[in-house]
mmCIF file of C-alpha atoms in Angstrom:
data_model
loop_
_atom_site.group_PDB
_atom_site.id
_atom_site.type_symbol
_atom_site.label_atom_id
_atom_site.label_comp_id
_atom_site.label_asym_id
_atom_site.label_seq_id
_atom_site.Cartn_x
_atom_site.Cartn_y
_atom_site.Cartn_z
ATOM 1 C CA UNK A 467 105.494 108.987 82.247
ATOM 2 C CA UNK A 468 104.807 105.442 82.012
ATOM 3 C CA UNK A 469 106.665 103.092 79.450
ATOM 4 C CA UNK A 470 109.173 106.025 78.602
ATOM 5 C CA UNK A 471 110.541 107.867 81.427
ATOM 6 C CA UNK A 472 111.889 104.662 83.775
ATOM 7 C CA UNK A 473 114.212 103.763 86.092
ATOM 8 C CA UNK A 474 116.343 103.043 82.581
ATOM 9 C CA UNK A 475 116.052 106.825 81.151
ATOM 10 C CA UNK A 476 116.004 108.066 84.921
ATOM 11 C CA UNK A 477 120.141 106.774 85.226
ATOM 12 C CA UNK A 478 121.233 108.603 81.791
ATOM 13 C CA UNK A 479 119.066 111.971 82.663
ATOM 14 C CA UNK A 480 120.380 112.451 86.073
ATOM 15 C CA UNK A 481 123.507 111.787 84.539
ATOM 16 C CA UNK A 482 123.531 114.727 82.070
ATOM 17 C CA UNK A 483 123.045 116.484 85.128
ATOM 18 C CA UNK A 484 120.917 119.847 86.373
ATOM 19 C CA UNK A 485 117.667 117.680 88.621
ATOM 20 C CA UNK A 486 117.775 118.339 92.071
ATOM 21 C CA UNK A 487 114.971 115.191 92.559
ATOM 22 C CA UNK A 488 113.579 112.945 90.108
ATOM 23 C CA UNK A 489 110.110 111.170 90.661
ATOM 24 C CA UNK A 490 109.180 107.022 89.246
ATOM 25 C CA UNK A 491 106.186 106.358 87.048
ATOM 26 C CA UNK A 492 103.531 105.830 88.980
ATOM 27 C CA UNK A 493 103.011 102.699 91.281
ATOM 28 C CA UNK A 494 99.081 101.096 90.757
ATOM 29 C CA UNK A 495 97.518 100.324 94.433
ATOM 30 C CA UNK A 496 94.211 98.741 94.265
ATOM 31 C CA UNK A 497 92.989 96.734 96.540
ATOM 32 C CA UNK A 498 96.057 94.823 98.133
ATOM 33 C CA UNK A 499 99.184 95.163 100.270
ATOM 34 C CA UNK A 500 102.101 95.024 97.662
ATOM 35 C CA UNK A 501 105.350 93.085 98.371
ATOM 36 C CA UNK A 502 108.673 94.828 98.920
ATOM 37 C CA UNK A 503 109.671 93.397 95.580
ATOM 38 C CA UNK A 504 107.253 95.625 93.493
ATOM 39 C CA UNK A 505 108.518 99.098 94.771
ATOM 40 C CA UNK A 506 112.009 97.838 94.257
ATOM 41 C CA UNK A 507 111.573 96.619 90.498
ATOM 42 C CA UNK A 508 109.198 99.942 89.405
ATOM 43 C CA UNK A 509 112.107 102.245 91.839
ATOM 44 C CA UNK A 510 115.198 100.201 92.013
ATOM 45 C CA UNK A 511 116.833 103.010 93.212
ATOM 46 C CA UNK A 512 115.710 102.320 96.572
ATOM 47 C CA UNK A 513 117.852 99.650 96.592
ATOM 48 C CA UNK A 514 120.842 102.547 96.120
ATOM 49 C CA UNK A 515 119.821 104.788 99.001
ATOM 50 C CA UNK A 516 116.716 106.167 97.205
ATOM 51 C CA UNK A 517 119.253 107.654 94.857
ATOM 52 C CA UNK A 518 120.235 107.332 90.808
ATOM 53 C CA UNK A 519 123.765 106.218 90.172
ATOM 54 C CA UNK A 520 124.764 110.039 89.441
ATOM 55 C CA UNK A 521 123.098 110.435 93.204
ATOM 56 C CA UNK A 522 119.561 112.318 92.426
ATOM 57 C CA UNK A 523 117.017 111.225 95.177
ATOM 58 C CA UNK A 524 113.703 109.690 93.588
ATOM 59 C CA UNK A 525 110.742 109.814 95.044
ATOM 60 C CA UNK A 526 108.328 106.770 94.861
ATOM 61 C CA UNK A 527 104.967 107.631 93.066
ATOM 62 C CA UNK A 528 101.751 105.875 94.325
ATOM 63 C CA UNK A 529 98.355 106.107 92.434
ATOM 64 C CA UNK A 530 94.865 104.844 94.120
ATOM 65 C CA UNK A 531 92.144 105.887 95.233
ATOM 66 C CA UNK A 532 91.124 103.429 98.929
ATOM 67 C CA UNK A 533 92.605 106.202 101.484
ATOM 68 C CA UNK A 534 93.293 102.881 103.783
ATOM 69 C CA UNK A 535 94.785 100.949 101.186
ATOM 70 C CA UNK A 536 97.118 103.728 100.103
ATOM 71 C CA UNK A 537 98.191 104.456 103.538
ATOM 72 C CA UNK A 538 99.540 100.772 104.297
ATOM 73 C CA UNK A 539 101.741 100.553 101.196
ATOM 74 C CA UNK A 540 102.876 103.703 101.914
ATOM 75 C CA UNK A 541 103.964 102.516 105.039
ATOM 76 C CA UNK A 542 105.473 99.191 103.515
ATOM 77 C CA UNK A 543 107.398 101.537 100.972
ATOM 78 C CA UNK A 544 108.473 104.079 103.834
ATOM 79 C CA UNK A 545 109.939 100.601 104.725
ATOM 80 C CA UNK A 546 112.843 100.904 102.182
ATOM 81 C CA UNK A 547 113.394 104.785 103.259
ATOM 82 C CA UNK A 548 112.399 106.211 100.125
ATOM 83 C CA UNK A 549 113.375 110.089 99.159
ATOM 84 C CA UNK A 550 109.627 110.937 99.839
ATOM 85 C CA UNK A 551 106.446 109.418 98.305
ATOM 86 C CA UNK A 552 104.150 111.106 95.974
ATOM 87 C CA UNK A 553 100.591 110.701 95.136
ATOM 88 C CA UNK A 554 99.605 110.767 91.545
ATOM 89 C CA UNK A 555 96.028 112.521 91.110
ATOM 90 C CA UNK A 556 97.321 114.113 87.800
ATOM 91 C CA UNK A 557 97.297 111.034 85.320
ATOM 92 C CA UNK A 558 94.853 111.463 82.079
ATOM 93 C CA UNK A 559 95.128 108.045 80.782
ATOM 94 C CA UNK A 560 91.767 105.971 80.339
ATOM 95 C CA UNK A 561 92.346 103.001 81.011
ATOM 96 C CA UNK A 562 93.722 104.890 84.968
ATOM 97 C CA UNK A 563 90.762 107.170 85.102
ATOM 98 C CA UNK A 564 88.063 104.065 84.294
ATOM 99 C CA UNK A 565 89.227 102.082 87.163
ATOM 100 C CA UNK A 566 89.442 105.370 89.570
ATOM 101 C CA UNK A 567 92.889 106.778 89.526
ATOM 102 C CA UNK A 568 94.719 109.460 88.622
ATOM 103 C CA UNK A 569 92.556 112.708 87.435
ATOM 104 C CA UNK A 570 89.325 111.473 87.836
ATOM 105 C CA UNK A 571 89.891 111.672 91.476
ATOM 106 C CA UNK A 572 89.809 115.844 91.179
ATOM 107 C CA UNK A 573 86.334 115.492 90.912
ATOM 108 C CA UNK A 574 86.188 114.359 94.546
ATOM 109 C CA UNK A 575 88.108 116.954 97.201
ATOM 110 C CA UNK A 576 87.290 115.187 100.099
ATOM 111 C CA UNK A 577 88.662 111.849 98.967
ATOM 112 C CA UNK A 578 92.065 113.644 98.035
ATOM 113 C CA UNK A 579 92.160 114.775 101.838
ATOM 114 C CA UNK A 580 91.126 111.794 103.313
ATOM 115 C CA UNK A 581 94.097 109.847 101.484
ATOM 116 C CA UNK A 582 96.767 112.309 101.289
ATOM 117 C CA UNK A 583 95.749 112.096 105.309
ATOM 118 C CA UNK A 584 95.611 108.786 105.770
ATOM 119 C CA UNK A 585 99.252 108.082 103.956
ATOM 120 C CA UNK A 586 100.633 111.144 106.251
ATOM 121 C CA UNK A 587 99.854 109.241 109.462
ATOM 122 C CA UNK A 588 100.821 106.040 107.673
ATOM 123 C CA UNK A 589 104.493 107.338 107.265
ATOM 124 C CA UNK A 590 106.933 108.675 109.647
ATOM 125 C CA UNK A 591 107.928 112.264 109.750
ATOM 126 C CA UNK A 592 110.769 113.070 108.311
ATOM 127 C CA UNK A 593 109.307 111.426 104.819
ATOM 128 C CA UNK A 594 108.100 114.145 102.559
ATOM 129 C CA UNK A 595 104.497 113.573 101.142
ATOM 130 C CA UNK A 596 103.530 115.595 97.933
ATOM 131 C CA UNK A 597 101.186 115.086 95.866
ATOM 132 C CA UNK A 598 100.630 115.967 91.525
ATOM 133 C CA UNK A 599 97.757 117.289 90.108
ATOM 134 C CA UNK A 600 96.124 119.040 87.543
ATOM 135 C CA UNK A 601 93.524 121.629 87.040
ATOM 136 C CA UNK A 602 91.130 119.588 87.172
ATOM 137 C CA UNK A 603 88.924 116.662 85.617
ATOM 138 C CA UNK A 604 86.441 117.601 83.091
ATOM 139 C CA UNK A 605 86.871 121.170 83.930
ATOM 140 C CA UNK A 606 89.096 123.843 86.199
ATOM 141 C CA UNK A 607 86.108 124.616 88.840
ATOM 142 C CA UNK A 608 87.125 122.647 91.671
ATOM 143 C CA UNK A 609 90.754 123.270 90.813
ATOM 144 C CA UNK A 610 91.196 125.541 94.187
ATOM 145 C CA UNK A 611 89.392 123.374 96.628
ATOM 146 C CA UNK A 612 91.491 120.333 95.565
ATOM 147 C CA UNK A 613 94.475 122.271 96.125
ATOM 148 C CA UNK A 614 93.751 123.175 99.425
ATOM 149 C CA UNK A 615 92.072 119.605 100.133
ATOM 150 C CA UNK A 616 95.862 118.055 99.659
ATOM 151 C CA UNK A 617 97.881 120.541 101.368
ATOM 152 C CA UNK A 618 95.588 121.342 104.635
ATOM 153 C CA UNK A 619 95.789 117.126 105.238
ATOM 154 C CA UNK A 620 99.437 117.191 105.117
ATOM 155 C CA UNK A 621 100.949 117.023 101.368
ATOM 156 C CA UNK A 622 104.601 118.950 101.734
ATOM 157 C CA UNK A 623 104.156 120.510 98.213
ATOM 158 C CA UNK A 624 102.183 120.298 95.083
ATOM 159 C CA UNK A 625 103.009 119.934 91.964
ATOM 160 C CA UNK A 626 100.647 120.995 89.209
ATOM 161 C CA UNK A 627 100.276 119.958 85.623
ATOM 162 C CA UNK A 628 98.851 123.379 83.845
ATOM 163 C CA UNK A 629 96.006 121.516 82.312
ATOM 164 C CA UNK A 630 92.869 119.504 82.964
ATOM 165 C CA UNK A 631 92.795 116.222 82.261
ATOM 166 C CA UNK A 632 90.353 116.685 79.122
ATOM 167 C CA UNK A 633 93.036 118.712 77.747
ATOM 168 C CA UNK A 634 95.004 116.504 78.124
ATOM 169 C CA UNK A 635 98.560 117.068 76.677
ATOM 170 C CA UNK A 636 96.930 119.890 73.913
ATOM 171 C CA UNK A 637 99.122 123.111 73.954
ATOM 172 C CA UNK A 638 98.658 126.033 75.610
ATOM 173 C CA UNK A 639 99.365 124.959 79.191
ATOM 174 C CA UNK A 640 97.814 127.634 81.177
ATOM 175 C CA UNK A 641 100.358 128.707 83.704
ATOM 176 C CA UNK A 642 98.930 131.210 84.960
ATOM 177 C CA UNK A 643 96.311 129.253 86.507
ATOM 178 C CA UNK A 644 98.956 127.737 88.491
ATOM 179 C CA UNK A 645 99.518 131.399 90.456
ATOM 180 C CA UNK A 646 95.949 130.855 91.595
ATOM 181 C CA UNK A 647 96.749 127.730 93.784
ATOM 182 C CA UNK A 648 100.219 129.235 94.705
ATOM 183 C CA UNK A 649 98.220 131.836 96.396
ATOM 184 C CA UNK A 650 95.637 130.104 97.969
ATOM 185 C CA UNK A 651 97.452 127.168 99.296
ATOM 186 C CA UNK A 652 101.072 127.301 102.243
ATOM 187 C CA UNK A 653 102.495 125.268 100.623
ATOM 188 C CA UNK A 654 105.245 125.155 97.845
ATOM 189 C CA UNK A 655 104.139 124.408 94.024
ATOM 190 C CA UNK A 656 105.485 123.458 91.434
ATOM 191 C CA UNK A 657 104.794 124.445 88.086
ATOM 192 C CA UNK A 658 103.972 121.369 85.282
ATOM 193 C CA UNK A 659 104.002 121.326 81.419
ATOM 194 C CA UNK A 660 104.829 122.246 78.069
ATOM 195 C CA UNK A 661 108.456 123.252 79.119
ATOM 196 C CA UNK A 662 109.917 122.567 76.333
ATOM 197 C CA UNK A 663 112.659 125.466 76.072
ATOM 198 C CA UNK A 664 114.492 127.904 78.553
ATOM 199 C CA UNK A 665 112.240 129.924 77.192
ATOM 200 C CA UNK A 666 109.100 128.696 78.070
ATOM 201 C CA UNK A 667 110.412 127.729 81.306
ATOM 202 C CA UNK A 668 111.261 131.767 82.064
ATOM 203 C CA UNK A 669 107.405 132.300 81.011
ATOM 204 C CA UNK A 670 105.903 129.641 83.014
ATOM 205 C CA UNK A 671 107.995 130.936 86.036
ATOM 206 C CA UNK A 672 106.373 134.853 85.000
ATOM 207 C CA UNK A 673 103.361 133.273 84.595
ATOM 208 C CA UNK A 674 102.616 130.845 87.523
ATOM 209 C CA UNK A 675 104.323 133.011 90.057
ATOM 210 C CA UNK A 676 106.484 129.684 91.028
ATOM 211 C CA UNK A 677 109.841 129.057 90.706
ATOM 212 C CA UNK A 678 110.437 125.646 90.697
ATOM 213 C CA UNK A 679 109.563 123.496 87.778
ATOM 214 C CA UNK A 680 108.898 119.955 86.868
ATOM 215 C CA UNK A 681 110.421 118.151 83.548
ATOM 216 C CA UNK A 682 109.008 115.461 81.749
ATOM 217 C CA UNK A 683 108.107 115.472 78.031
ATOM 218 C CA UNK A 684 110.911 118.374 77.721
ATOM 219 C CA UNK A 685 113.730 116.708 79.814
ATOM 220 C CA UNK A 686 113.398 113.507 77.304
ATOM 221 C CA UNK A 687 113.620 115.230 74.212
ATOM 222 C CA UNK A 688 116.490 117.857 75.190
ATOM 223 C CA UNK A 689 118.586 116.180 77.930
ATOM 224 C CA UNK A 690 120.321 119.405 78.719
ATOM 225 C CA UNK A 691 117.309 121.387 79.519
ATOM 226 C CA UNK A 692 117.918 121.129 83.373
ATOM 227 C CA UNK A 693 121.338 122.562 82.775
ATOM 228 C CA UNK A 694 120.600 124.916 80.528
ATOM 229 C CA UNK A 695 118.107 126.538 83.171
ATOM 230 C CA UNK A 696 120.735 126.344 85.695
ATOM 231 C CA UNK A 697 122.879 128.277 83.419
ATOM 232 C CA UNK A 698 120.454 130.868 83.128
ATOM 233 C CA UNK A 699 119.781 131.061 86.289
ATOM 234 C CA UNK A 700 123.433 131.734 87.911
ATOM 235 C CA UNK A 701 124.087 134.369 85.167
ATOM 236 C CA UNK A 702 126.436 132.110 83.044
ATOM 237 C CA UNK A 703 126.595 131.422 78.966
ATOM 238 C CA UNK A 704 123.590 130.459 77.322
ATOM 239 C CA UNK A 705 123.621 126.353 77.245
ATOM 240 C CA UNK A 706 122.918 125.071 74.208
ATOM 241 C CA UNK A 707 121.289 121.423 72.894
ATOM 242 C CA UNK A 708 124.051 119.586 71.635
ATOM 243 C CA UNK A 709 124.281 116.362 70.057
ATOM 244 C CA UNK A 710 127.549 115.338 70.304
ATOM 245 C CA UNK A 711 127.368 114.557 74.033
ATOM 246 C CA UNK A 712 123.747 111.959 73.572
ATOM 247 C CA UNK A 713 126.196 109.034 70.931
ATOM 248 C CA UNK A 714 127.736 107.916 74.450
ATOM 249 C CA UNK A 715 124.142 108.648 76.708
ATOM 250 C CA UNK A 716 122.310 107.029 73.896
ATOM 251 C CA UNK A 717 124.575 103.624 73.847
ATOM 252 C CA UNK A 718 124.664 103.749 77.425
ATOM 253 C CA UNK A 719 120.518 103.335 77.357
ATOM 254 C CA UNK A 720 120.361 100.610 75.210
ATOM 255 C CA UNK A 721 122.621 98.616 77.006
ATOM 256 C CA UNK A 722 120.843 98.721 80.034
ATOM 257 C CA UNK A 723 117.442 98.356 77.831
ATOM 258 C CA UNK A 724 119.321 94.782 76.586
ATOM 259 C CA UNK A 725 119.657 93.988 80.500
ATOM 260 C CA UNK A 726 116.045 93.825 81.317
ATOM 261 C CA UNK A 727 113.559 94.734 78.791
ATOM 262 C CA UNK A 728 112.271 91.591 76.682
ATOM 263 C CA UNK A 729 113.905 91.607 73.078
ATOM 264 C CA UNK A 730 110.696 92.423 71.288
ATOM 265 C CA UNK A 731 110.809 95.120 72.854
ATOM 266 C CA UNK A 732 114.340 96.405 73.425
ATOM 267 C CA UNK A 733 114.764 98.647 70.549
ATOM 268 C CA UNK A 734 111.428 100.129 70.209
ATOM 269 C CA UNK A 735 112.522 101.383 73.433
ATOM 270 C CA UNK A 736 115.607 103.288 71.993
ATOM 271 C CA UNK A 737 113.588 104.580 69.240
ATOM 272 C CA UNK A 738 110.915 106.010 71.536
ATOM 273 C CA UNK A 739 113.408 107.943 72.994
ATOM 274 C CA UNK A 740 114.787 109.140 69.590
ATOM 275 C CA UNK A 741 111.227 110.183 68.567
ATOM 276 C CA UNK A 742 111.609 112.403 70.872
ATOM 277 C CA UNK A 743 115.449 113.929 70.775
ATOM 278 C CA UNK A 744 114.504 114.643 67.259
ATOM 279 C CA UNK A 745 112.323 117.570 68.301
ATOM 280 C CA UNK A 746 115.652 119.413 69.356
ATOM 281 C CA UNK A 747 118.279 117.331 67.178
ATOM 282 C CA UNK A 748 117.954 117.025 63.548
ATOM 283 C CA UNK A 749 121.039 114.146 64.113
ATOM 284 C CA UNK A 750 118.340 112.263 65.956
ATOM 285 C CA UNK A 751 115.716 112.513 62.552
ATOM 286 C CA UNK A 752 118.766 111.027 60.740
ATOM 287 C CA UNK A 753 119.277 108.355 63.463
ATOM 288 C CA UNK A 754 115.729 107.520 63.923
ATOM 289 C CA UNK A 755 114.782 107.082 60.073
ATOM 290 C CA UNK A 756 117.769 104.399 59.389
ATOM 291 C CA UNK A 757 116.760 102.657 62.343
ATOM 292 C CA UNK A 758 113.187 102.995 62.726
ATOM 293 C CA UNK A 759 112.353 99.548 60.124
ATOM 294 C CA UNK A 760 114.621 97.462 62.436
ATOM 295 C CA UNK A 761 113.575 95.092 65.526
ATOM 296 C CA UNK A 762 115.759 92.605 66.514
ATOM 297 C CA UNK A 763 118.135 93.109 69.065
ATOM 298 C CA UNK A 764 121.578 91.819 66.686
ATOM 299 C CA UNK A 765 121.104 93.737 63.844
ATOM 300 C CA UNK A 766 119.763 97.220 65.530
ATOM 301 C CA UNK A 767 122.445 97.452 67.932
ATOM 302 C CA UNK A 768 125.194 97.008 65.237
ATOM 303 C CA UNK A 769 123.844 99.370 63.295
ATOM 304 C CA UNK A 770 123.275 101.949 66.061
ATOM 305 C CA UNK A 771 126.934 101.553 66.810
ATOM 306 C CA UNK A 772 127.303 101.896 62.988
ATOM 307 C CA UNK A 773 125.744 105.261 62.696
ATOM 308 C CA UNK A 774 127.352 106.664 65.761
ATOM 309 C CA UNK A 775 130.574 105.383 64.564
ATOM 310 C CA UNK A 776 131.322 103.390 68.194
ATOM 311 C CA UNK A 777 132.933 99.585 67.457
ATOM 312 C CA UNK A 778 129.849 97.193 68.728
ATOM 313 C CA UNK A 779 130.692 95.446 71.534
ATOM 314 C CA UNK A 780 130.182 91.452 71.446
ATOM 315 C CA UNK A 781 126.685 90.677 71.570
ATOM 316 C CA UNK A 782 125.144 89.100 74.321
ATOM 317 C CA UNK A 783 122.237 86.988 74.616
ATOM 318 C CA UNK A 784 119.636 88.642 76.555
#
């Protein structure tokens, strides 16, 4: 989840607790050997162990398509003993697809085999390669063959995103397509999308046959959704959303968004976020309409201190 879902919001979900792995945005690979530096600034946790403060391993995500290109960052990156790499073949975005990443690639089996192959040998052993996918490109036909294509050249698991990439992020994700490669691949998979809710997490576990899941969009806009499923799961009280714990999470993001992100941008970054906790919180509709008119830096964080009723700490040139 590019320009949302960073190494920023990574720190204050794995700190709400309930991930057992977390994986970056994905890292572009075209035609060059990247420097240390790059994996480090995109996954800065591999400066901490491969680990988030709260201690969640993330796993590096690489997207390409030059097998031979892949396979030597990989094996710059396996440098820094990452908690796994990942291949992104899963990505709808244009402006990825145009210059031959992401989904377009599940179009083409035998190039997905030939680089989840080539980063295998590129990598030692005991680092995990997986790869993400959807059900295809334009259409679900080849969704089987590029299934088995990544995890008969060595990809440790799959995880798939229950739609193609013209369907983009349009409800319904189709689950159940998802038991279809969980059958025909020996493997493990992991189910992808629209998991917004308990809920629909119980249903896309019915209906894809797998039990482990992968949060994005619904992790960002309820933070306890992780928790709540673990809940669930070991018999205990129903979890519940609740705002009053996301005042402290919430001031703890923007101050690391004031550390690093350029002040144009630092609190359209907050209010991304916001856009989405609304979706669960109606406290976050409140929060989000008085702040959603302000832009510089000053002025919105005093008054997102104001209407979370925490004293503003001195401001700080950033």
């Amino acid at each position: 989840m590019e320009g949302l879902l960073d190494h920023l919001l990574r720190e204050e979900l794995t700190a709400i607790g309930g991930y057992d792995r977390a994986v970056s945005e994905f890292i572009r690979v075209t035609d060059q050997l990247l420097p240390k530096r790059v994996f480090t600034r995109i996954v800065p946790e591999l400066l901490n162990g491969g680990l988030t403060q709260a201690g969640t391993p993330v796993r590096p995500q690489l997207l390409g398509s030059d097998p031979q290109c892949l396979a030597e960052n990989a094996a710059r990156l396996a440098e820094l003993n990452p908690a796994g790499i990942d291949l992104n073949f899963g990505c709808p975005a244009k402006c990825v697809n145009r210059h031959r990443g992401g989904a377009v690639l599940l179009d083409e089996p035998e190039l997905l085999a030939q680089i989840v192959a080539a980063v295998r040998r590129a990598v030692p052993a005991h680092i995990a390669v997986s790869a993400k996918m959807r059900l295809g490109n334009e259409e679900a036909s080849r969704m089987l063959d590029c299934a088995q294509a990544l995890a008969e050249s060595g990809a440790a698991e799959l995880v798939v995103h229950a739609r193609t990439k013209r369907q983009g992020y349009k409800p319904p994700a189709h689950w159940h397509e998802i038991a279809r490669i969980a059958e025909a691949v020996a493997v493990p998979v992991v189910t992808n999308g629209e998991i917004w809710t308990v809920q629909d997490a119980l249903q896309a576990r019915r209906e894809s046959h797998c039990s482990a899941l992968m949060l994005g969009r619904g992790a960002v806009a309820d933070p306890s959704l992780a928790l709540a499923l673990r809940a669930h799961d070991l018999g205990l009280p129903a979890l519940q959303a609740r705002w009053a714990e996301l005042p402290p999470a919430l001031l703890s993001y923007w101050q690391r968004v004031r550390q690093v992100v350029a002040p144009k941008h630092q609190a359209g970054r907050v209010k991304q976020w916001l856009h989405y906790l609304r979706r669960c919180h109606p406290e976050a509709e409140a929060l989000y309409m008085a702040l959603r008119t302000l832009h510089e830096a000053p002025r919105f964080e005093a008054e997102l201190h104001a209407a979370l009723r925490c004293p503003a700490p001195e401001l700080q040139t950033a």
